[in-house]
XYZ file of C-alpha atoms in Angstrom:
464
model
C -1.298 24.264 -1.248
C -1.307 26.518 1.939
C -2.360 26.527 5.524
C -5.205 28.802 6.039
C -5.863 28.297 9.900
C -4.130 30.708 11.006
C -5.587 32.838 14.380
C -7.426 35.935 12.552
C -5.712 39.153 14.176
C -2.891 37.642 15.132
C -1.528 38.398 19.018
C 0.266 41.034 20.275
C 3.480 39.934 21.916
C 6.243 42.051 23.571
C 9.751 41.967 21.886
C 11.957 42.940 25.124
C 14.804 44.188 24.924
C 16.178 47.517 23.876
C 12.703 49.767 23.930
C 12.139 53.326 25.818
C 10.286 52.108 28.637
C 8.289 54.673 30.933
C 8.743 53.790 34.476
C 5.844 55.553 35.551
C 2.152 55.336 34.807
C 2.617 51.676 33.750
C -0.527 50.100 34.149
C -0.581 46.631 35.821
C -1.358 44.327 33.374
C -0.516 46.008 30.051
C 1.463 44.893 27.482
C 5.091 46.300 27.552
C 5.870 48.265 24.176
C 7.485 47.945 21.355
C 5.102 45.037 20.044
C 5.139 42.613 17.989
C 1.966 41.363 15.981
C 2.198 37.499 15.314
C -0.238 35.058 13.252
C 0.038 31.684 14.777
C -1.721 28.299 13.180
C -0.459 24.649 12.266
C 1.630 24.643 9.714
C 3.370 27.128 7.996
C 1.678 30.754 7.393
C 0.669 31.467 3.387
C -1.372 32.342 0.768
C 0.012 34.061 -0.468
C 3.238 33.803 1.360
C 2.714 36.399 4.111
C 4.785 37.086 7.505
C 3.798 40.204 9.263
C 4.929 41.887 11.793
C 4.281 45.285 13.096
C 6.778 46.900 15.092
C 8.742 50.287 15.620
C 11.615 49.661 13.170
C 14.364 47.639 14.178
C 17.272 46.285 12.067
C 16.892 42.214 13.116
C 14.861 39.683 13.933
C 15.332 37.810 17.033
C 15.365 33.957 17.681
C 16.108 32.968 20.963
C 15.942 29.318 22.852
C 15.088 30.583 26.729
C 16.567 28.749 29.908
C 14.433 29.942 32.969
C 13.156 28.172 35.739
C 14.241 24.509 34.284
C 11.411 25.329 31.453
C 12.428 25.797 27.786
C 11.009 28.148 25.578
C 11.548 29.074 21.925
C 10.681 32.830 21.154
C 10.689 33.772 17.642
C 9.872 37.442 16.832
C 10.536 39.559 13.511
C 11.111 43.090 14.782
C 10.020 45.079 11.697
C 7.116 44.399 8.730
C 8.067 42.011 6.061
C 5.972 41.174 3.192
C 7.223 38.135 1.283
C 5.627 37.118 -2.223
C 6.315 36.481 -5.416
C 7.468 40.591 -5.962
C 9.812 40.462 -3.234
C 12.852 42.879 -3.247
C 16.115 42.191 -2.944
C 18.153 38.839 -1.600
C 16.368 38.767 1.778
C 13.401 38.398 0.025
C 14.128 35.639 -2.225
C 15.731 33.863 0.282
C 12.884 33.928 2.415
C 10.850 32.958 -0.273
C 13.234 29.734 -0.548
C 12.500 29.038 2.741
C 9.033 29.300 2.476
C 9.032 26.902 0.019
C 11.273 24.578 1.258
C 9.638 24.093 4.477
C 6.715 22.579 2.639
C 8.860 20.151 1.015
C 10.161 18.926 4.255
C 6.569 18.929 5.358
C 5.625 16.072 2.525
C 8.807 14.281 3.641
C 7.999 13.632 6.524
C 4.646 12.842 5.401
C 6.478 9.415 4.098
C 7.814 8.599 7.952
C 8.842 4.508 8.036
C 7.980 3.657 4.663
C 11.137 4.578 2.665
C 13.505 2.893 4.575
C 16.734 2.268 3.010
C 16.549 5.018 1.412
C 15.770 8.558 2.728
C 12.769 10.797 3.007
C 12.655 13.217 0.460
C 9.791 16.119 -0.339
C 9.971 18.390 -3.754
C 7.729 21.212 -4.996
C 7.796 22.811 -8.524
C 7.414 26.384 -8.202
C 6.421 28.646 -10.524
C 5.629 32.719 -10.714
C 5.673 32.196 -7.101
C 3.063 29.642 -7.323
C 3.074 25.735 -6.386
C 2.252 24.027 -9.372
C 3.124 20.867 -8.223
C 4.404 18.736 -4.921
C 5.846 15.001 -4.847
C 7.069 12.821 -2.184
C 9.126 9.535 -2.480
C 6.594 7.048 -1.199
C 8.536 3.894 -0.925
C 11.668 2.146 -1.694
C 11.767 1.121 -5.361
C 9.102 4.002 -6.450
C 9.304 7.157 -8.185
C 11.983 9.599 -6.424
C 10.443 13.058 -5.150
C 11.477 15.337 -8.125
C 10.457 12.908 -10.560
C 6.802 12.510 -8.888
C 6.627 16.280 -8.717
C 7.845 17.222 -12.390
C 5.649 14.346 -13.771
C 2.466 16.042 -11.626
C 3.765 19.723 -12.845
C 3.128 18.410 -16.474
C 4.161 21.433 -19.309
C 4.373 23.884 -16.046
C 7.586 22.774 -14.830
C 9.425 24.504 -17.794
C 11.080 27.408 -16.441
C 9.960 26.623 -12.774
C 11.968 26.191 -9.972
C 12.379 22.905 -7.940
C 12.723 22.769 -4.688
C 13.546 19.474 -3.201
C 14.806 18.346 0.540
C 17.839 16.007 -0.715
C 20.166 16.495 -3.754
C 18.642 14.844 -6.656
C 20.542 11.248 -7.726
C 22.662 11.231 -10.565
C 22.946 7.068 -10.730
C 21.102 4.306 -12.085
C 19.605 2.330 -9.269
C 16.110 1.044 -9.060
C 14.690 4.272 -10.904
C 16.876 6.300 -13.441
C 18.367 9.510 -12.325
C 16.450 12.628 -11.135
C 18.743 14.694 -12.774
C 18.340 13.389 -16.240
C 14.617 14.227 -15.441
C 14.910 17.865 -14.016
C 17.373 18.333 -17.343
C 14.572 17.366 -19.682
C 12.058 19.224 -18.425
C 14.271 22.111 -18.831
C 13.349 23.356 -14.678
C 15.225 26.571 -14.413
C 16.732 26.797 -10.684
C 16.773 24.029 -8.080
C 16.881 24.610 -4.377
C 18.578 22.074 -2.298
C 18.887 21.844 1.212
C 21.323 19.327 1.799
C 24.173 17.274 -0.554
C 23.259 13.801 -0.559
C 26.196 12.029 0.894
C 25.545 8.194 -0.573
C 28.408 7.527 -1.970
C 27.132 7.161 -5.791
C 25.896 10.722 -5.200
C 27.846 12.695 -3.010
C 27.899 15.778 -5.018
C 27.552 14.410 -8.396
C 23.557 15.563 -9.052
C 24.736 19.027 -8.515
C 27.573 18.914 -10.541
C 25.672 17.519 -13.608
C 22.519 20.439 -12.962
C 25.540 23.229 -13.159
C 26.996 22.049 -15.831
C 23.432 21.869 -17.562
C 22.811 25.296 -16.989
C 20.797 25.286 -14.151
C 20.900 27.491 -11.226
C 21.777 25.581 -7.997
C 20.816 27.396 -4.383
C 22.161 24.561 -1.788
C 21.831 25.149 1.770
C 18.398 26.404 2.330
C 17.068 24.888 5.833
C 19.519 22.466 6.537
C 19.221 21.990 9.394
C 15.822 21.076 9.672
C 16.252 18.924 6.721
C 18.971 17.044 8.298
C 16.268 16.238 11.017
C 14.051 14.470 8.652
C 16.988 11.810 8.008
C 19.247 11.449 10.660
C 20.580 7.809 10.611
C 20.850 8.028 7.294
C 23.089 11.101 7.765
C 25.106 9.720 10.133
C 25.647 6.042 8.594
C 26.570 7.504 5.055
C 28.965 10.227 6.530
C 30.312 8.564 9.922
C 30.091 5.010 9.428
C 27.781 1.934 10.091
C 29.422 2.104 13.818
C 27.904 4.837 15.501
C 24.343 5.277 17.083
C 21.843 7.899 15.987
C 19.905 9.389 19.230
C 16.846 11.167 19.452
C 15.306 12.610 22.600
C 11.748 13.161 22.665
C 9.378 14.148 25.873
C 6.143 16.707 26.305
C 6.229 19.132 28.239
C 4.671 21.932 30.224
C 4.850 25.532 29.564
C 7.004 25.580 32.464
C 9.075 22.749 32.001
C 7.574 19.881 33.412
C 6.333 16.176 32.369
C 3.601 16.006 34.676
C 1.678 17.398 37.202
C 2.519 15.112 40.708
C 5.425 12.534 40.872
C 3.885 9.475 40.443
C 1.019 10.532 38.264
C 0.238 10.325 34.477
C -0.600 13.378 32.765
C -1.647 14.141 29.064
C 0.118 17.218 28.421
C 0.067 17.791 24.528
C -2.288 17.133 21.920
C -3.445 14.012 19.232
C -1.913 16.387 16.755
C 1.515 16.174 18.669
C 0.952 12.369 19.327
C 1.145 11.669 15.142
C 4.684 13.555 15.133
C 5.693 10.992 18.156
C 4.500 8.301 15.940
C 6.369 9.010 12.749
C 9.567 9.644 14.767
C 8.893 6.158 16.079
C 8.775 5.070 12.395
C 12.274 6.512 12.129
C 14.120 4.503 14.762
C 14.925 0.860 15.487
C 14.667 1.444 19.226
C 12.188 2.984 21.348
C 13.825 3.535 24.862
C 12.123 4.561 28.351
C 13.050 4.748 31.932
C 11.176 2.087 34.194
C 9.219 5.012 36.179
C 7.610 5.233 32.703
C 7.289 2.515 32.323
C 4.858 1.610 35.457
C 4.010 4.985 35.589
C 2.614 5.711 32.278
C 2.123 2.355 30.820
C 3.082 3.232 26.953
C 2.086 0.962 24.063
C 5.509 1.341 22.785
C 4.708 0.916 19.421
C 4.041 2.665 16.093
C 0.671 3.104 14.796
C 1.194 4.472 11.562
C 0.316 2.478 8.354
C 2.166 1.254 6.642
C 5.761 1.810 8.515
C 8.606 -0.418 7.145
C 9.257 -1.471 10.923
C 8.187 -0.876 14.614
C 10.808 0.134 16.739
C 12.036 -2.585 19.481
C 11.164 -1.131 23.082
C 13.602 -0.795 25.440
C 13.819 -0.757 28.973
C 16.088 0.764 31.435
C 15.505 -1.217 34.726
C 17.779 -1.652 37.492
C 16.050 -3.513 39.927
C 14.128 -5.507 37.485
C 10.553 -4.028 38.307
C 9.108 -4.544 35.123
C 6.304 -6.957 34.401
C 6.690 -9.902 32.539
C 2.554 -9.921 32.373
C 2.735 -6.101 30.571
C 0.233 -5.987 28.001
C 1.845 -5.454 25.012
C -0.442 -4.062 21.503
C 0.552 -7.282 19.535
C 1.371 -10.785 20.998
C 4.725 -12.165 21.751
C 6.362 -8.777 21.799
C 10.252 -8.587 21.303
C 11.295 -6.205 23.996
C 15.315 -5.617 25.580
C 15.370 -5.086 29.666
C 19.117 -3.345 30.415
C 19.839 -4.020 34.446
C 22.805 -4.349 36.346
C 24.572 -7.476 37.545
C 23.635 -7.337 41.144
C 19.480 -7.567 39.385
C 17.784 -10.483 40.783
C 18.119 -13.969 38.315
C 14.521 -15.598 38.890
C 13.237 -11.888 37.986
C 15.570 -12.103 34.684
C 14.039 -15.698 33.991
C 9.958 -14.647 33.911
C 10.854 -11.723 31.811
C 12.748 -14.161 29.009
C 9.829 -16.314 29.242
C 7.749 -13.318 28.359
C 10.140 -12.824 25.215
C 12.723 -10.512 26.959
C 16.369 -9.776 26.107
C 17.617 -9.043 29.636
C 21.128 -7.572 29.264
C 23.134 -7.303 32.319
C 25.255 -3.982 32.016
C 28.026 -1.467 33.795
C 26.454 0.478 36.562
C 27.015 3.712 36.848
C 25.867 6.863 39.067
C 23.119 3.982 40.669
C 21.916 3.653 37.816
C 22.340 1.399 33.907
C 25.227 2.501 31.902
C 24.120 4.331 29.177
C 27.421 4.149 27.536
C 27.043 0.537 27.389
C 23.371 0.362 27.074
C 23.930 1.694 23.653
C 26.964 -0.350 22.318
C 24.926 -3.304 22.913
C 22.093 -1.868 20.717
C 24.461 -0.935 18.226
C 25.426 -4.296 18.224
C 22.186 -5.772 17.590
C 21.242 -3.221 14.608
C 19.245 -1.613 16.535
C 21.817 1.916 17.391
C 18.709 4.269 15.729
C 17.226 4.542 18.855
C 14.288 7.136 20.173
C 14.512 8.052 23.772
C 11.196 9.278 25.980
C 11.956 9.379 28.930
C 11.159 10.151 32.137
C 13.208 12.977 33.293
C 15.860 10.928 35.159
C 16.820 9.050 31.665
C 16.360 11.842 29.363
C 18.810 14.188 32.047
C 21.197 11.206 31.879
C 20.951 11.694 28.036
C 21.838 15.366 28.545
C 24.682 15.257 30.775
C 26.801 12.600 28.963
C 25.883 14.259 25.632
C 25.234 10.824 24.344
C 22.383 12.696 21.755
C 22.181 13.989 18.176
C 18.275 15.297 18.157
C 15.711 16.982 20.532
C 12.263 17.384 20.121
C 10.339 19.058 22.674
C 6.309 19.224 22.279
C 5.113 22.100 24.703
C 1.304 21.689 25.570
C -0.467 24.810 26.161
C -0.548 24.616 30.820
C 1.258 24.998 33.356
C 1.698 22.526 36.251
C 3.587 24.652 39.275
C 6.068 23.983 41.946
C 4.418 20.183 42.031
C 5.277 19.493 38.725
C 8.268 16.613 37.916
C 10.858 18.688 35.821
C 12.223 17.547 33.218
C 15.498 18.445 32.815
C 17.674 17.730 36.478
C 20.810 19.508 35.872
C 23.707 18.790 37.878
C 25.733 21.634 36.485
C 24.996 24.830 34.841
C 26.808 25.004 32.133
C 24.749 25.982 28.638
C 23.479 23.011 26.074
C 25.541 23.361 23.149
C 22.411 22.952 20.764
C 21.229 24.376 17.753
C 17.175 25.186 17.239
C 16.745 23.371 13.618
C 12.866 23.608 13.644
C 10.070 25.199 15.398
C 6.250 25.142 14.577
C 2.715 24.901 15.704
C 1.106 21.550 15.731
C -2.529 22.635 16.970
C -2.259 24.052 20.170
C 1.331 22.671 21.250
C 4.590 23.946 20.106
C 6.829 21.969 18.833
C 11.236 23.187 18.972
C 13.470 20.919 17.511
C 17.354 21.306 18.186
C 20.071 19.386 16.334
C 23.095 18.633 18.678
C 26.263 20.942 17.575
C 28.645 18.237 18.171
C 26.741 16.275 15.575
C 26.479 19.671 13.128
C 30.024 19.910 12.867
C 30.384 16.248 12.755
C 28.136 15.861 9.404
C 29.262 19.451 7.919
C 31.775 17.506 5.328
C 29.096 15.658 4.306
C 26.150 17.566 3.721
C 27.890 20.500 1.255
């Protein structure tokens, strides 16, 4: 199964850098050279598995996350032609062809968003002659593992095939038998990991058993963006039940910005993006905004994909106490947390707890709710998987005290000027210490994903 909406003709795009410009007789207008021919659709390119790039040749390929005017921008560009297919030469070609297929086993995990919960989201695909014979996601606690859905799907095929699967495969008896016992029988060839399960009854152990079956075990591939697809569990399993997992979400401009006048509401990115803000909803206990949002934007809060083991609680950050105890929530008698300060007025405090409110009366700090102890108290009340969107004030606060793991940025396809609200107010210079774990287009938006590298090194033990 491939994506075949990709833009016919692809674009040509400049690579910059290091090229033999003419300084004369440089039309206005015209695209600098060396180019840089790019396909661009939803999804992942394929059918057959096909990146191409024409360009002078040049020894790399470039990926670089741009800072400039407050806007963030992520610029991939392969500076030479590469074919990638079943035939592929050499190590760089297999390894891209890894990739390839990895991706779309991250793709069906997160297909699965909210309903798996304890356990993680996992995608396989069984591979064969460079082929997908056959794809399986773990739908739900209790039901048939990835792998095993897969291998059972790839029938006689999945002899000699390679899996490739998001999550080491389980090597315990729980509430379905082990994967590897499975991937054994059906005598699968190579498997392609992208990250060592670190439950303890696994931790290692499903790769061990596959080596010492024989099999061919690539770990590694994608990590990153696999480690995305499961962060809490990540972090609980490798750090501890005591420490929060946080996301940061917002939409932005091409320019940087989350809307187009202070004050004012403003669609920026597509239905397409709004389903990936739903199923990281389904991923987190607690959905938290800034009260600006709050009154400016009026968000449902919710989740609104089937099925989802649970809604995240919304969250407030609120100073002064502005928000409504009369806001019209999607279902009736709403749980919802309001974090103030102590100074916040009490008769304010006692219409939102009528209106089914935790008020929680927390450290100030910079004029502003502690976010420090905003999340402690979350942590507290099971709720530390939290999902922050904003506005720019909260998610800057976010930034600053490096209190996050995850950032996803949507970028809709405008621009909004020197009126725009920025996102990101910086009070120092200095560079985000972030690494880009996923990038892809999601109709017309672009969507970059970075994983904190505090939290990398954090989880490296962990994840093999």
């Amino acid at each position: 199964m491939y994506y075949h909406n990709n833009l016919r003709g692809g674009v040509k795009v400049p690579t910059g850098g290091d090229s033999p410009r003419v300084a004369l007789g440089h039309r206005a207008g015209a695209i600098p050279e060396p180019t840089v021919t790019v396909w661009m659709g939803e999804g992942w390119l394929g059918d057959p598995p096909v990146l191409r790039a024409e360009v002078e040749a040049r020894p790399f390929c470039v990926s670089s996350p741009l800072h400039r005017s407050q806007g963030f921008f992520s610029v991939i560009i392969a500076r030479r032609y590469i074919e990638l297919g079943p035939d592929a030469m050499g190590n760089c070609g297999q390894k891209a062809l890894d990739e390839f297929f990895i991706r779309r086993a991250i793709d069906l995990a997160w297909s699965a968003a909210g309903k798996t919960d304890p356990n993680p989201l996992v995608g396989a695909v069984v591979v064969r002659a460079g082929e997908i014979v056959a794809e399986g996601v773990h739908e739900k606690a209790g039901e048939a593992h990835a792998e095993v859905a897969a291998l059972a799907a790839a029938g006689s095929a999945a002899e000699g095939a390679t899996l490739y699967v998001t999550l080491e495969p389980c090597s315990h008896q729980g509430k379905t038998p082990p994967c590897v016992d499975r991937i054994i029988e059906r005598k699968i060839r190579r498997v392609v990991v992208s990250t060592q399960d670190p439950f303890r009854l696994v931790d290692g152990r499903g790769i061990e058993r596959l080596r010492q079956a024989g099999i061919e075990v690539e770990m590694g591939i994608l990590r990153d963006a696999a480690v995305l697809l499961n962060l809490s569990y990540f972090k609980k399993h490798i750090l501890g039940d005591g420490v929060p997992a946080i996301t940061l979400k917002a939409a932005v401009s091409l320019d940087g910005k989350i809307s187009a006048a202070r004050g004012e509401r403003t669609d920026i990115t597509s239905e397409q993006s709004r389903l990936w803000t739903h199923r990281l909803r389904a991923m987190h206990r607690s959905l938290l905004v800034g009260i600006e949002t709050a009154l400016i934007d009026r968000p449902r809060l919710d989740c609104r994909l089937p099925g989802v083991f649970a809604a995240p609680v919304p969250v407030v950050l609120d100073t002064r106490l502005r928000f409504p105890a009369a806001y019209r929530w999607p279902v009736e008698a709403q749980p919802f947390y309001i974090f103030t300060v102590h100074e916040a007025d009490r008769e304010r405090e006692g219409a939102l707890a009528a209106a089914g409110g935790t008020v929680v009366r927390c450290k100030e700090s910079g004029g502003g709710v502690d976010i420090g102890d905003v999340l402690g108290r979350l942590l507290a009340d099971g709720l530390g998987s939290c999902l922050v969107e904003g506005g720019g004030a909260v998610f800057s606060s976010f930034i600053e005290r490096g209190l996050w793991d995850a950032l996803y940025l949507f970028a809709g396809p405008s621009f909004f000027g020197p009126d725009g609200v920025t996102l990101y107010r910086s009070r120092t210079r200095a560079p985000l210490e972030a690494v880009a774990a996923d990038a892809r287009l999601i109709g017309n938006d672009i969507l970059c994903a970075y994983l904190n590298e505090s939290t990398r090194r954090m989880l490296a033990d962990g994840l093999g």
